[in-house]
């Protein structure tokens, strides 16, 4: 066949590919090395456990964001969504005390409420994007504002506090450990495994990737594009509700400053992990590493006086830009062969 | 017909121009000249090399051999539209206007007039208004492009060309998207330009129009120059005759006769859908039904409606005796009706992914074991597809976008065949692939039909439709103008039906 010879030979991409998969892991190892060099207490059991627990919120939300972004969407509303869910949970649980007392039932009612709200809010984002044919960026920018103002309104500009007795019952969900690992870390692990299986082993995950790569191809391949895209937002909402469930017992309160900038941290974690922002390629494993990297930066800054802790955002910003720059370098090499 | 102008000297000429893409030759030593103040029509079937020739004449492509001369002097035209500076302007079929900007801004885009540091809007507006008046186009220089009709946009492109002092205007199917009234207006403006001494080349498939407007006609066929004649000496029928008339070789597999009693697997009655105006036809088991017609005649739209990709507005579709069309592509697939798109890069394949996910994407439910995708079954399917369709990739892990067009097309065929269809609709089965692979694909199609699958082949390449089909449906402007069978299936007949010169009872 003559045409076989016409396609340009592709340069060996092994190095690039390898780097791309392992990149986030290498970055995390380097960060840990720096942390240890600055202060050996960085690798103490207590600190590692603390670091993992703090990663859990962003990590869980970022797993959901991986689906949305892989399918070519974006969800900016997750931080506000977490805040409003936390607020409503607290109101519902406080209200349920009269009927159900301060026991486990009330906490379960709160959690159930959180899950329903999360799924509902995700569904709204999804339907407005697909059936409403409005850009995901605009839809979720809108709902971000709505949720943020709702939580401020519910808290009347102040703070919603959980009934003190329920706090005692609910507290272990954040503070207790099981088999040496804090409960939030277990939730993170379970969500990650489910997310990985869903993205890499099921038709749903394959469809997300296909839609993110090229929506027309997906449509012509009998994929129900609107349904799958809506599902990604529902998964995102579910992840937000799970993160909120483990977040509420930490402080036992919600205010207008709850979850501020979580959407950006979640998106950053996804992108640092190697998922492509314009969709079509998603990596749950990378997302988890991305979330760990972001938390580790903050943690290291806490440990050292060299850089002010106030510069946490600067360091995170730099890491995000470098990560995306490295990704671009790789894509650039690929398109040259086209 | 302004006879006196035929003695004008040629402005732009191609002399013995040949062009090959890789090892595939597409033009063979073509000579053509364009004179000042003439309308020169370029006609030929799809794939005859018209577009390539136009691109060479305007510098977008360089000839492999031969040369271009401007005002009698040999010249190498600069690439990427820079030959506009020499007065040679190509107007693409897809117009090149900034939709959200005004007419004036578009005309002066990239070479705005300035007064000091600011734009001299008044002068630009006046200049554009002058051009618009000259050409007889009643729109304001401040109109936004997105508010204009297609014909008006086309005229804005032409104004843009005039404002650059175009001496040769080359237009790719300028009337394809115009209504009859718009075409008439467009032609009156073209005549004004001609009278001003601009040389105009235009490509059209509408032979009646060619007769009406052109001074001279050049016919291409299979990359060869066939003739250049005065349009007045060449009636549309003669043009059609010259465009076609080639021997069919064993490029095509022998046809299996369809059983006369074979069941009708697909019956369409009075189908109305976007760009489809009430068409009826049926398809028998094991039959290959060709769909011919010009680009934009609604062939693709018919099958997008049938396969659940576009809404059905009226009429009935019944597949396998079941009334009612399909509400989704998935429903059509599950019933055994699949559509293979003509646009393999945009709608067919995920170019950034590997062969395996591409192959199984359409038929993915078949590869599920519970919730999980069965990777082993996928691997087996890929191995089978590579063997059955002779897909040649350096290794199975190559990105599909890096494969050659022919191998992509085979993979696309394999992808839809994974659904085990009973009705296979193939839109442009061999677009942009070389003749060797074409032949393979024709044989695959014949083999698929021989297994009892009914195949619809939509193609703009007439020999392909003729060589493959048991019957041929010809469409024009959303309607069926003829359904041909047996000896009626020849290029002359099809061209007549497609160009609207003949209309059958059916």
XYZ file of N, CA and C in Angstrom, chain A residues 203-212 214-229, chain B residues 309 328-331 333 350 357 360-365 415:
123
model
N -18.831 1.415 30.255
C -19.233 2.113 29.035
C -19.404 3.598 29.329
N -19.910 3.917 30.522
C -20.114 5.320 30.872
C -18.815 6.127 30.748
N -17.735 5.564 31.317
C -16.450 6.258 31.266
C -15.973 6.429 29.841
N -16.133 5.369 29.052
C -15.724 5.421 27.649
C -16.508 6.497 26.918
N -17.809 6.597 27.236
C -18.656 7.593 26.588
C -18.239 9.012 26.989
N -17.861 9.192 28.272
C -17.403 10.519 28.713
C -16.199 10.943 27.874
N -15.243 10.032 27.738
C -14.045 10.328 26.973
C -14.388 10.661 25.520
N -15.305 9.864 24.959
C -15.682 10.072 23.559
C -16.339 11.440 23.380
N -17.239 11.790 24.301
C -17.936 13.082 24.182
C -16.932 14.220 24.307
N -16.004 14.083 25.256
C -15.005 15.128 25.440
C -14.073 15.249 24.241
N -14.854 14.433 20.981
C -15.575 14.948 19.818
C -17.045 14.587 19.962
N -17.827 15.602 20.255
C -19.239 15.353 20.538
C -19.983 14.801 19.321
N -19.596 15.266 18.120
C -20.285 14.771 16.930
C -20.039 13.280 16.748
N -18.791 12.869 16.921
C -18.485 11.446 16.777
C -19.320 10.657 17.777
N -19.422 11.159 18.996
C -20.192 10.466 20.021
C -21.647 10.342 19.596
N -22.195 11.433 19.091
C -23.592 11.423 18.688
C -23.821 10.425 17.552
N -22.909 10.425 16.580
C -23.050 9.501 15.452
C -22.766 8.065 15.861
N -22.196 7.866 17.057
C -21.921 6.512 17.519
C -22.976 6.064 18.520
N -24.186 6.610 18.407
C -25.322 6.156 19.201
C -25.153 6.420 20.693
N -24.359 7.432 21.044
C -24.222 7.774 22.455
C -25.237 8.854 22.782
N -25.958 8.672 23.882
C -26.941 9.698 24.271
C -26.193 10.810 24.995
N -25.701 11.730 24.187
C -24.754 12.743 24.658
C -25.318 13.555 25.825
N -26.548 14.022 25.688
C -27.121 14.867 26.741
C -27.224 14.110 28.060
N -27.646 12.863 27.958
C -27.830 12.080 29.177
C -26.486 11.860 29.878
N -25.474 11.488 29.110
C -24.173 11.208 29.709
C -23.593 12.486 30.327
N -23.721 13.601 29.607
C -23.170 14.847 30.147
C -23.887 15.239 31.441
N -30.880 10.979 13.650
C -29.946 12.090 13.870
C -30.599 13.444 13.619
N -33.724 7.677 18.243
C -32.328 7.960 18.568
C -31.441 7.072 17.715
N -30.181 7.445 17.632
C -29.222 6.632 16.895
C -29.135 5.249 17.527
N -29.238 5.228 18.857
C -29.153 3.938 19.552
C -30.315 3.033 19.142
N -31.515 3.602 19.032
C -32.679 2.796 18.643
C -32.485 2.249 17.229
N -29.619 1.722 15.720
C -28.570 0.699 15.783
C -29.133 -0.622 16.305
N -12.558 9.163 16.644
C -11.892 9.969 17.661
C -10.408 9.957 17.323
N -10.707 1.645 21.168
C -11.917 2.352 21.600
C -12.730 2.898 20.434
N -14.909 -0.094 18.914
C -16.022 -0.642 19.690
C -16.994 0.417 20.177
N -16.727 1.683 19.889
C -17.551 2.751 20.464
C -19.019 2.632 20.077
N -19.269 2.362 18.809
C -20.643 2.332 18.307
C -21.397 1.129 18.888
N -20.719 0.000 18.965
C -21.374 -1.233 19.390
C -21.024 -1.571 20.829
N -20.687 -0.571 21.627
C -20.144 -0.831 22.964
C -21.042 -1.708 23.848
N -22.362 -1.557 23.814
C -23.190 -2.431 24.665
C -22.899 -3.920 24.432
N -15.967 -0.269 12.274
C -16.682 0.209 13.453
C -18.189 0.039 13.302
